[in-house]
Amino acid sequence: MKKKRKILLLEPNYQNKYPPIGLMKIATYHRQLKDDVTFYKGDLSDFIIEKLSEHCIEKLYNIDSKINNWELNKSIIKKYIKTRYSGLLGELKLDKSKYSFLLINNLQSYSDYYRNKTYNSIVEYDRIYVTTLFTFYWDITIKTILFAKTLSNDVRVGGVMASIIPKEIEDATGIKPFVGLLDKPKLLDQNNEIVIDELPLDYSILYEVDYEYPTKSAYFTFMTKGCVRRCEFCAVPKIEPTYKPRIPTYDKFDFIKKKFGEQQNLLLMDNNILASRSFPEIIEEIKSMGFTKGATFVEPNQLDIAIKRLKDRHNDRGYVKRTHYLITELLKSKKLNDKTKEEYHQILVENKLIDINTVTKESLFNVYPLIKDIYEKNINKSKRNRYVDFNQGIDCRLVTEEKMKLLSEIPIRPLRIAFDSLEYKDKYIRAVELAAKYNIKYLSNYIFYNFKDSPEDLYERLNINVDLCINLGLEIYSFPMKYIPLSGFGSTDRSFIGDNWNTKFIRAIQCILNVTKGVVAPGSRGKKGKSFFQKAFGKNLKEFKEILYMPETYIIYRFVFEDSGLTEQWIQDFRKLSKKDKKKAKIIIEKNDFKNIKSKTTEPEILKLLQHYTITRESIEGLNLNSQKIRNKFELMIKNDLFLDLTLTVDNENSSDMEESLALVV
């Protein structure tokens, strides 16, 4: 009989919207082979403590199973393993056991494993897969790979970063990553013909972790692969080098529906779906999946699904946690009346289902008949709209009236149309106009910047979207996205600055987006929508460029500093500089370093202007953003006469006046 392998799937603990599709397919592969699969995303030290505590509790039961329900004390045991604080031992009441010495010795041993990092003899896996995402997640990804090496001699690395900068990863970790897709047989095991990329996703692994992916209840899939373009800023040609115009999808969709329950939305990860000659057939397949115009969705009974999966032993680890979550969430809700809530709570208490540490499959099976009617009666059965999202966007250069008409036959929301360059301005506008013609009113796009564009270019593209919203009655959500190289300088730490950009301009855009929550969405609100955009980015290019030079704090707390009068003071100080001084000032400001302004220039008017930049976000904490308090605190700092005193540029100043001025500033 073939040995059952222990497999660990790791996603580094970065923030991301979508679940790790590659790992979900690998989970399906290994479960087909009857391997034991674990998925983890989170703090790596917490993972070790969790695994050590599981082993420790097993040993504690072997030593003495009578004095304690050790699972009930799992949180205490985990704390002890982490801290070795002796006071925690008293809470375990070990003195009641005649084997107390052995119990204490066991706990100390597991704490030693953790503290001395010798846990690899306890926590080990036959194979570990580490997925990777963007290159700017370099540090946390490399840390995760190195951690994986301590737990297994067989570590596999793949994904986006692995395909883009494989040599750099190999140099840093000693592991040669897998580049591209798992779209051929024998790539994971030499004796296996299964093509991993063709497998359906295992949604159950997502229930094993505490991390909640923002995108919920969706079918994640591809109907094409690759792209016909070869844009130099894009990773797709490296990851999916061959364009595949049609990927069979319905069988995988049907598998997910039957195994994990029907999902509300359809999220397609295709990189250029309009390039497919099979596009009309793809639209028909989408409609056959139930995603027709006006389609609705009713949430299936998730508790029933979880219990069924527990019974067929699909993923005990995931579904025990999932079932516990579902039944306790209902307890927290306001749907149960007082009497029912009391009865429901009592059932959970009696079966030790309140604390996840004491939940077992058996207890869940026992309690299910007692609560299933209560659960069924109180779940949300309201109809919700279904949507289709071509998440990677469509290519405006390939939009035709026929294709837009086809898109209008499915519940697409939002329609994402890339607007990476002004070079495609006319084609982009034409695509948006066609969307409006076919009543597709909700659109979204990433507005690429910091590449070969300029700030003026970014402003114009954003302004085009604002005008399209107003003129066509649309809602276009624009997300300015900073370019980061695929490899080389700036690829691993977001530090790259394009030729037409500088540090201050990049920070200014980030500050504006901090205020607008990362999105520029004037919507179809006519003049109000336009005024919102103009307030954030300026009424014209001249105002926009001034905002780029504005102090960061003045941008983020725009209304507060405007009310205080300090913004107007900055505008006056900036505009009244001579042409020569303004050029010098801009050079200083563009570097965005204001720690020691007196070392950067001796020009009084420039120094006076630079004082505005010394007001940091930290310096206004505790003022409750009160404009008068802001004014009172900082107006002396930017007054000309005081400024001259502080910079010692006036001869024969009165020393006592100088001390008084300093006191006012402090």
XYZ file of C-alpha atoms in Angstrom:
666
model
C 0.000 0.000 0.000
C 1.326 3.420 -0.972
C 2.453 5.603 1.918
C 0.167 8.530 2.716
C 2.248 11.693 2.379
C 2.019 14.748 4.611
C 1.643 17.809 2.388
C 1.800 21.432 3.553
C 0.572 24.284 1.357
C 1.879 27.702 2.396
C 0.784 31.152 1.287
C 2.951 33.975 2.698
C 1.119 36.217 5.131
C 0.646 39.179 2.796
C -2.658 40.934 2.108
C -4.378 39.708 -1.041
C -7.903 39.732 -2.450
C -8.065 36.364 -4.150
C -7.354 32.884 -2.778
C -4.309 30.933 -4.040
C -5.776 29.174 -7.071
C -2.581 27.207 -7.738
C -2.518 25.758 -4.228
C -6.238 24.948 -4.456
C -5.547 22.845 -7.560
C -2.551 21.175 -5.910
C -4.778 20.348 -2.927
C -7.208 18.594 -5.287
C -4.311 16.664 -6.828
C -2.941 15.398 -3.524
C -6.370 14.560 -2.145
C -6.989 12.423 -5.221
C -3.817 10.566 -4.216
C -5.169 10.198 -0.632
C -2.387 12.359 0.837
C -2.862 14.357 4.063
C -3.081 18.006 2.980
C -2.725 21.065 5.246
C -3.027 24.702 4.176
C -1.677 27.627 6.199
C -1.568 31.391 5.850
C -0.675 33.480 8.881
C 2.056 34.054 11.434
C 4.564 31.225 11.030
C 5.408 31.093 14.736
C 1.694 30.623 15.478
C 1.665 27.687 13.075
C 4.534 26.020 14.918
C 2.945 26.605 18.317
C -0.338 25.160 17.078
C 1.346 22.018 15.782
C 3.529 21.612 18.873
C 0.497 21.992 21.146
C -1.337 19.252 19.205
C 1.597 16.870 19.698
C 1.999 17.936 23.300
C -1.661 17.274 24.131
C -1.440 13.834 22.582
C 1.486 13.063 24.897
C -0.310 14.526 27.924
C -3.214 12.149 27.329
C -0.782 9.244 27.159
C 0.709 10.263 30.501
C -2.534 10.983 32.346
C -5.938 11.184 30.675
C -7.945 11.449 33.889
C -7.116 14.794 35.533
C -7.901 17.046 32.586
C -9.697 17.450 29.318
C -6.481 18.695 27.770
C -8.173 20.272 24.723
C -10.068 22.600 27.056
C -6.708 23.890 28.222
C -5.154 24.191 24.779
C -4.891 27.986 24.931
C -2.955 27.738 28.226
C -0.685 25.041 26.798
C 0.033 27.183 23.738
C 0.920 30.160 25.925
C 3.255 28.029 28.009
C 5.012 26.622 24.938
C 5.554 30.172 23.703
C 6.550 31.866 26.974
C 7.492 29.068 29.407
C 5.882 31.147 32.127
C 5.726 28.831 35.153
C 2.602 30.517 36.533
C 0.609 28.936 33.719
C 1.341 25.446 35.063
C -0.778 26.188 38.130
C -3.790 26.822 35.921
C -3.466 23.276 34.570
C -3.783 21.785 38.110
C -1.004 19.305 37.475
C -0.562 18.649 41.190
C -3.713 16.500 41.066
C -1.848 13.890 39.042
C 0.569 11.370 40.494
C 2.449 11.833 37.225
C 2.826 15.585 37.639
C 6.593 15.415 37.157
C 6.166 13.686 33.784
C 3.454 16.141 32.751
C 5.639 19.147 33.585
C 8.620 17.580 31.864
C 6.531 17.015 28.730
C 5.355 20.634 28.657
C 8.895 21.898 29.165
C 10.162 19.700 26.341
C 7.708 21.179 23.865
C 8.545 24.678 25.007
C 12.209 23.837 24.400
C 11.389 22.648 20.893
C 9.878 26.036 20.177
C 12.427 28.235 21.914
C 15.448 26.370 20.515
C 13.895 26.004 17.049
C 14.364 22.236 17.100
C 10.727 21.600 16.251
C 11.553 20.051 12.878
C 11.812 16.668 14.594
C 8.161 17.058 15.670
C 6.659 19.179 12.882
C 7.773 17.776 9.544
C 6.255 17.260 6.106
C 7.042 15.051 3.145
C 6.542 17.977 0.801
C 5.792 21.688 1.108
C 4.495 23.995 -1.610
C 4.986 27.752 -1.276
C 3.047 30.043 -3.590
C 4.337 33.483 -4.521
C 2.628 36.655 -5.690
C 4.074 40.088 -6.416
C 7.801 40.800 -6.393
C 7.382 43.593 -3.847
C 6.371 40.909 -1.325
C 9.961 39.704 -1.539
C 10.895 39.822 2.158
C 7.884 37.955 3.517
C 7.999 35.423 0.675
C 11.675 34.579 1.163
C 11.076 34.277 4.915
C 8.270 31.793 4.234
C 10.409 29.711 1.873
C 13.294 29.552 4.349
C 10.831 28.554 7.073
C 9.500 25.765 4.848
C 13.040 24.423 4.431
C 13.239 23.797 8.194
C 10.209 21.474 7.995
C 10.875 19.471 4.827
C 13.607 18.338 2.471
C 11.209 18.720 -0.443
C 10.096 22.328 -0.889
C 8.439 23.417 -4.145
C 8.066 27.118 -5.011
C 5.841 28.479 -7.767
C 3.518 31.311 -8.695
C 3.925 34.819 -10.046
C 7.164 35.934 -8.381
C 8.725 32.509 -8.934
C 8.049 32.811 -12.663
C 9.338 36.381 -12.931
C 12.547 36.291 -10.881
C 13.405 32.606 -10.413
C 17.162 33.143 -10.275
C 16.891 35.711 -7.485
C 14.741 33.310 -5.450
C 17.185 30.457 -6.041
C 20.121 32.638 -4.983
C 18.317 33.657 -1.787
C 16.917 30.259 -0.790
C 18.826 27.548 -2.642
C 15.569 26.343 -4.192
C 15.032 26.398 -7.943
C 11.433 27.602 -8.426
C 8.967 26.223 -10.906
C 8.348 28.699 -13.743
C 4.996 29.008 -15.484
C 1.929 26.772 -15.334
C 1.486 23.202 -14.156
C -0.068 22.378 -17.516
C 1.752 19.150 -18.344
C 1.726 15.679 -16.764
C 4.461 14.403 -14.427
C 5.418 17.877 -13.209
C 4.869 17.077 -9.516
C 5.399 13.309 -9.536
C 7.225 11.469 -12.295
C 4.842 8.533 -12.209
C 1.625 10.562 -12.448
C -0.134 11.694 -15.621
C -2.573 14.132 -13.944
C -2.360 17.690 -15.338
C -2.714 19.909 -12.276
C -3.764 23.026 -14.186
C -6.841 21.207 -15.492
C -8.087 20.229 -12.027
C -10.959 21.929 -10.180
C -10.221 23.993 -7.096
C -10.404 22.640 -3.565
C -12.317 25.378 -1.727
C -12.092 23.515 1.572
C -8.503 24.576 2.241
C -9.724 28.158 2.718
C -11.644 27.049 5.819
C -8.424 25.942 7.528
C -7.118 29.478 8.020
C -8.327 32.549 9.874
C -7.491 34.862 6.982
C -10.621 36.022 5.162
C -10.223 36.718 1.461
C -12.292 39.796 0.534
C -13.702 38.066 -2.539
C -16.292 35.580 -1.298
C -18.791 33.146 -2.821
C -17.409 33.024 -6.337
C -16.375 30.512 -8.934
C -12.726 31.275 -9.731
C -11.742 29.999 -13.141
C -10.205 30.622 -16.564
C -11.828 30.249 -19.973
C -8.661 31.241 -21.825
C -5.005 31.365 -20.856
C -2.264 33.815 -21.755
C -2.402 36.948 -23.876
C -1.720 37.851 -27.495
C 0.080 41.026 -26.386
C 3.661 41.256 -25.188
C 3.531 44.403 -23.035
C 6.928 44.940 -21.459
C 5.445 45.844 -18.071
C 3.338 42.660 -17.847
C 4.204 39.301 -16.269
C 1.659 37.268 -18.252
C 4.026 36.393 -21.158
C 6.394 34.783 -18.646
C 3.757 32.955 -16.642
C 1.402 31.990 -19.481
C 3.574 32.253 -22.614
C 1.173 30.439 -24.968
C -2.244 31.870 -25.678
C -4.968 29.238 -25.299
C -8.213 30.537 -26.807
C -10.511 28.075 -25.020
C -10.215 26.222 -21.709
C -12.923 23.624 -20.919
C -14.705 25.016 -17.881
C -18.174 23.574 -17.380
C -17.091 20.259 -15.815
C -14.929 22.063 -13.235
C -17.760 24.479 -12.559
C -20.175 21.572 -12.053
C -17.710 19.781 -9.735
C -17.375 22.840 -7.491
C -21.140 23.343 -7.429
C -21.777 19.748 -6.319
C -18.829 19.452 -3.924
C -18.735 22.851 -2.235
C -22.145 24.330 -2.966
C -23.347 26.877 -5.480
C -21.426 30.151 -5.538
C -22.944 33.577 -6.111
C -20.599 35.138 -8.672
C -18.312 34.115 -11.510
C -14.811 35.581 -11.370
C -12.799 34.945 -14.511
C -9.037 35.429 -14.310
C -8.469 35.507 -18.098
C -5.834 37.991 -19.213
C -7.267 38.772 -22.657
C -10.563 37.046 -23.269
C -11.552 39.220 -26.251
C -8.619 37.810 -28.208
C -10.306 34.417 -28.298
C -11.898 33.373 -31.572
C -14.261 31.337 -29.381
C -15.586 34.379 -27.537
C -19.244 33.861 -28.640
C -19.096 30.235 -27.427
C -17.555 31.393 -24.117
C -20.471 33.755 -23.547
C -22.919 30.914 -24.231
C -21.082 28.694 -21.737
C -21.267 31.427 -19.107
C -25.014 31.680 -19.635
C -25.375 27.892 -19.388
C -23.773 28.110 -15.946
C -26.693 30.231 -14.780
C -25.145 33.654 -15.335
C -27.763 35.232 -17.565
C -28.919 38.829 -17.453
C -30.871 39.386 -14.235
C -29.869 36.019 -12.702
C -30.273 35.674 -8.943
C -28.747 33.479 -6.263
C -29.975 32.025 -2.971
C -27.336 30.942 -0.474
C -27.390 27.156 -0.007
C -27.432 25.665 3.486
C -23.730 25.862 4.308
C -24.093 23.738 7.447
C -25.543 20.855 5.421
C -22.638 21.092 2.978
C -20.049 21.133 5.778
C -21.569 18.082 7.505
C -21.692 16.161 4.210
C -18.034 16.895 3.560
C -17.153 15.781 7.095
C -18.978 12.527 6.496
C -17.076 11.823 3.298
C -13.800 12.809 5.040
C -12.887 15.365 2.409
C -10.998 17.692 4.755
C -11.633 17.137 8.456
C -9.343 19.961 9.520
C -11.095 22.490 7.317
C -14.664 21.378 7.830
C -14.467 20.977 11.610
C -13.379 24.601 11.722
C -15.953 25.610 9.107
C -18.829 23.882 10.914
C -17.844 25.431 14.230
C -17.756 28.853 12.584
C -21.221 28.421 11.065
C -22.960 27.271 14.222
C -21.356 29.902 16.461
C -22.018 32.706 13.967
C -25.723 31.903 14.151
C -25.476 32.147 17.928
C -23.999 35.643 17.595
C -26.650 36.802 15.147
C -29.864 38.623 15.989
C -32.022 36.162 14.066
C -32.779 33.877 17.025
C -35.410 34.907 19.536
C -34.396 34.811 23.212
C -35.934 31.425 23.958
C -34.474 29.730 20.883
C -31.080 31.334 21.472
C -31.010 30.011 25.040
C -31.906 26.481 23.894
C -29.407 26.649 21.033
C -26.646 27.889 23.320
C -27.326 25.147 25.840
C -27.045 22.470 23.155
C -23.660 23.852 22.070
C -22.401 24.054 25.657
C -23.449 20.500 26.492
C -21.653 19.208 23.426
C -18.526 21.316 24.048
C -18.935 23.240 20.792
C -18.383 26.797 22.009
C -14.579 26.582 22.102
C -12.972 25.444 18.836
C -10.329 23.598 20.862
C -12.899 21.098 22.153
C -14.788 20.518 18.912
C -14.620 17.036 17.406
C -16.212 15.425 14.363
C -18.206 13.147 16.605
C -19.633 16.021 18.656
C -20.642 17.820 15.454
C -22.358 14.709 14.118
C -24.165 14.276 17.446
C -25.421 17.842 17.606
C -26.361 18.249 13.947
C -29.787 16.534 14.221
C -30.578 18.756 17.221
C -29.824 22.060 15.502
C -30.339 21.521 11.781
C -33.968 22.713 11.821
C -33.052 25.825 13.814
C -30.226 26.552 11.396
C -32.342 25.976 8.289
C -35.106 28.223 9.603
C -32.761 31.133 10.305
C -30.378 31.204 7.345
C -30.630 33.989 4.801
C -32.837 32.868 1.919
C -33.194 36.201 0.191
C -32.370 36.442 -3.505
C -29.184 38.220 -4.482
C -28.050 39.311 -7.907
C -25.338 37.310 -9.611
C -22.458 38.997 -11.388
C -19.695 38.081 -13.806
C -16.329 39.783 -13.426
C -13.556 39.508 -16.021
C -11.164 40.447 -13.299
C -8.062 41.117 -15.373
C -9.939 43.463 -17.689
C -10.715 43.487 -21.383
C -8.551 44.944 -24.127
C -10.136 48.117 -25.540
C -8.214 47.588 -28.783
C -10.195 44.392 -29.413
C -13.639 45.743 -28.536
C -16.197 45.602 -31.342
C -19.904 46.315 -31.294
C -20.644 42.614 -31.706
C -18.474 41.680 -28.716
C -19.938 44.420 -26.524
C -23.421 43.210 -27.393
C -22.426 39.704 -26.308
C -21.036 41.049 -23.025
C -24.341 42.799 -22.380
C -26.107 39.418 -22.409
C -24.455 38.354 -19.145
C -24.664 40.119 -15.747
C -21.241 41.720 -15.997
C -20.381 44.058 -13.132
C -18.096 45.794 -13.284
C -16.840 45.789 -16.839
C -13.100 46.332 -16.518
C -11.409 48.079 -19.438
C -7.685 48.728 -19.255
C -6.563 52.317 -19.873
C -2.817 51.928 -19.544
C -1.766 54.666 -21.940
C -3.093 57.767 -23.696
C -1.940 56.060 -26.883
C -5.232 54.119 -26.727
C -7.391 57.122 -25.855
C -9.701 56.963 -28.888
C -10.157 53.190 -28.691
C -10.774 53.367 -24.961
C -13.423 56.068 -25.336
C -15.070 54.111 -28.141
C -15.193 50.980 -25.950
C -16.803 52.905 -23.078
C -19.332 54.477 -25.442
C -20.284 51.016 -26.703
C -20.702 49.818 -23.127
C -23.086 52.700 -22.476
C -24.960 51.936 -25.699
C -25.615 48.386 -24.501
C -26.603 49.516 -21.010
C -23.462 48.333 -19.203
C -23.319 51.119 -16.657
C -20.769 49.973 -14.079
C -17.164 50.015 -15.208
C -13.783 49.822 -13.526
C -10.190 50.117 -14.573
C -6.659 50.393 -13.358
C -4.959 53.614 -14.419
C -1.327 52.680 -14.828
C 1.249 55.313 -13.821
C 4.981 55.678 -13.062
C 5.968 53.780 -16.212
C 6.616 55.791 -19.400
C 3.756 58.163 -18.679
C 3.898 61.540 -16.970
C 1.790 63.111 -14.192
C 0.001 65.123 -16.877
C -0.811 61.866 -18.666
C -2.317 60.384 -15.494
C -4.444 63.479 -14.881
C -5.794 63.451 -18.433
C -6.824 59.782 -18.278
C -8.590 60.326 -14.963
C -10.292 63.421 -16.324
C -11.438 61.511 -19.414
C -13.171 58.993 -17.149
C -14.855 61.780 -15.188
C -16.232 63.316 -18.370
C -17.374 59.918 -19.673
C -19.239 59.298 -16.413
C -21.081 62.585 -16.647
C -21.756 62.568 -20.377
C -22.854 58.918 -20.608
C -24.485 58.465 -17.204
C -22.008 55.786 -16.110
C -20.247 54.763 -12.927
C -16.541 54.326 -13.706
C -14.303 53.376 -10.807
C -10.687 54.226 -11.587
C -7.831 52.753 -9.565
C -4.502 54.502 -10.173
C -1.909 51.716 -9.984
C 1.776 52.431 -9.544
C 4.118 50.595 -11.897
C 6.745 48.381 -10.299
C 9.346 46.607 -12.499
C 9.100 42.855 -12.951
C 12.771 42.477 -12.096
C 15.858 44.496 -11.269
C 16.031 47.698 -9.243
C 12.877 48.532 -7.320
C 11.106 45.267 -8.125
C 11.259 43.871 -4.593
C 10.623 46.959 -2.485
C 8.350 49.333 -4.499
C 11.121 51.947 -4.664
C 11.204 52.362 -8.453
C 10.565 55.889 -9.742
C 9.800 56.393 -13.452
C 11.738 58.851 -15.603
C 8.915 61.420 -15.565
C 8.173 61.017 -11.869
C 9.917 61.722 -8.570
C 9.545 60.715 -4.928
C 7.324 63.666 -4.005
C 4.939 63.185 -6.925
C 4.540 59.487 -6.114
C 3.857 60.306 -2.467
C 1.378 63.023 -3.452
C -0.641 60.584 -5.570
C -0.592 58.092 -2.703
C -1.780 60.806 -0.303
C -4.657 61.746 -2.603
C -5.637 58.101 -2.914
C -5.404 57.746 0.854
C -8.190 60.308 1.066
C -10.266 58.763 -1.756
C -9.725 55.185 -0.443
C -7.679 54.291 -3.496
C -10.437 54.900 -6.004
C -11.440 57.802 -8.234
C -15.197 57.415 -8.615
C -17.073 60.571 -9.586
C -19.960 58.491 -10.876
C -22.832 59.992 -12.819
C -23.528 62.740 -10.297
C -23.042 65.555 -12.774
C -21.401 68.654 -11.368
C -21.050 67.076 -7.916
C -19.018 64.222 -9.366
C -16.836 66.629 -11.303
C -16.276 68.844 -8.276
C -15.237 65.830 -6.186
C -12.578 64.933 -8.724
C -11.424 68.523 -9.071
C -11.142 68.909 -5.313
C -8.932 65.825 -5.101
C -6.831 66.319 -8.230
C -7.292 69.950 -9.205
C -9.511 71.840 -11.670
C -6.841 71.803 -14.332
C -3.296 70.659 -14.965
C -1.834 73.740 -13.277
C -3.728 73.050 -10.039
C -2.904 69.349 -10.247
C 0.809 70.071 -10.508
C 0.579 72.443 -7.543
C -1.096 69.698 -5.513
C 1.799 67.399 -6.411
C 4.128 69.875 -4.702
C 1.775 70.463 -1.734
C 2.894 69.179 1.710
C 1.615 65.662 2.353
C -0.228 66.621 5.517
C -2.050 69.404 3.680
C -3.198 66.877 1.052
C -4.399 64.221 3.473
C -6.175 66.678 5.795
C -7.222 68.956 2.961
C -10.309 70.561 4.490
C -8.794 71.015 7.943
C -5.738 72.828 6.660
C -7.790 74.861 4.223
C -10.088 75.970 7.056
C -7.068 76.857 9.172
C -5.748 79.109 6.398
C -2.416 77.304 6.228
C -3.073 75.863 2.783
C -3.710 79.332 1.404
C -0.541 80.539 3.101
C 1.417 77.708 1.418
C -0.098 78.606 -1.981
C 0.940 82.225 -1.540
C 4.442 81.266 -0.419
C 4.788 78.856 -3.343
C 3.430 81.178 -6.033
C 5.327 84.282 -5.020
C 8.734 82.631 -5.363
C 10.822 84.055 -8.159
C 11.308 81.829 -11.177
C 14.845 81.097 -10.062
C 13.862 80.314 -6.447
C 10.896 78.186 -7.509
C 13.171 76.040 -9.644
C 15.510 75.533 -6.675
C 12.603 74.862 -4.323
C 11.085 72.266 -6.641
C 14.355 70.341 -6.786
C 14.357 70.149 -2.980
C 10.660 69.294 -2.681
C 10.838 66.565 -5.313
C 13.298 64.626 -3.138
C 10.681 64.599 -0.359
C 13.202 64.846 2.471
C 12.503 67.658 4.950
C 14.363 66.464 8.032
C 16.924 69.274 8.090
C 15.687 72.046 5.824
C 18.348 74.544 6.910
C 21.016 72.318 5.352
C 19.282 72.379 1.965
C 19.267 76.121 1.190
C 20.105 79.520 2.627
C 17.471 81.362 0.583
C 15.000 82.912 3.107
C 11.905 82.627 0.902
C 12.621 79.011 0.065
C 13.244 78.204 3.722
C 9.983 79.879 4.626
C 8.162 77.677 2.111
C 9.893 74.541 3.361
C 8.603 75.156 6.893
C 5.188 73.934 5.699
C 6.695 70.524 4.960
C 7.908 70.044 8.527
C 4.310 69.666 9.742
C 3.906 65.895 9.906
C 0.884 63.701 10.499
C 2.326 62.748 13.878
C 2.603 66.379 14.933
C -1.149 66.951 14.711
C -2.152 63.879 16.710
C -4.327 64.761 19.677
C -5.603 67.969 18.116
C -8.785 66.212 16.937
C -8.275 67.814 13.531
C -9.654 71.096 14.820
C -8.756 73.746 12.246
C -8.351 76.535 14.821
C -6.053 74.418 16.972
C -4.076 73.525 13.869
C -3.774 77.205 13.068
C -2.778 78.135 16.611
C -0.096 75.476 16.760
C 1.566 76.049 13.403
C 0.969 79.621 12.232
C 3.983 80.995 14.090
C 6.182 78.425 12.414
C 5.508 79.825 8.968
C 5.635 83.542 9.797
C 8.466 85.279 8.041
C 9.949 87.260 10.939
C 9.973 84.295 13.324
C 11.403 82.104 10.627
C 14.264 84.503 10.046
C 15.018 84.483 13.765
C 15.082 80.721 13.919
C 17.416 80.373 10.955
C 19.754 83.056 12.332
C 19.869 84.968 9.040
C 19.402 88.390 10.702
C 22.341 90.082 12.404
C 22.173 91.683 15.868
C 18.951 89.931 16.930
C 17.831 90.446 20.523
C 18.807 87.313 22.443
C 15.855 87.492 24.858
C 13.420 87.847 21.932
C 15.093 84.853 20.343
C 14.539 82.719 23.438
C 10.891 83.798 23.597
C 10.363 82.895 19.936
C 11.905 79.491 20.439
C 9.631 78.897 23.407
C 6.583 79.723 21.287
C 7.550 77.140 18.699
C 8.361 74.441 21.229
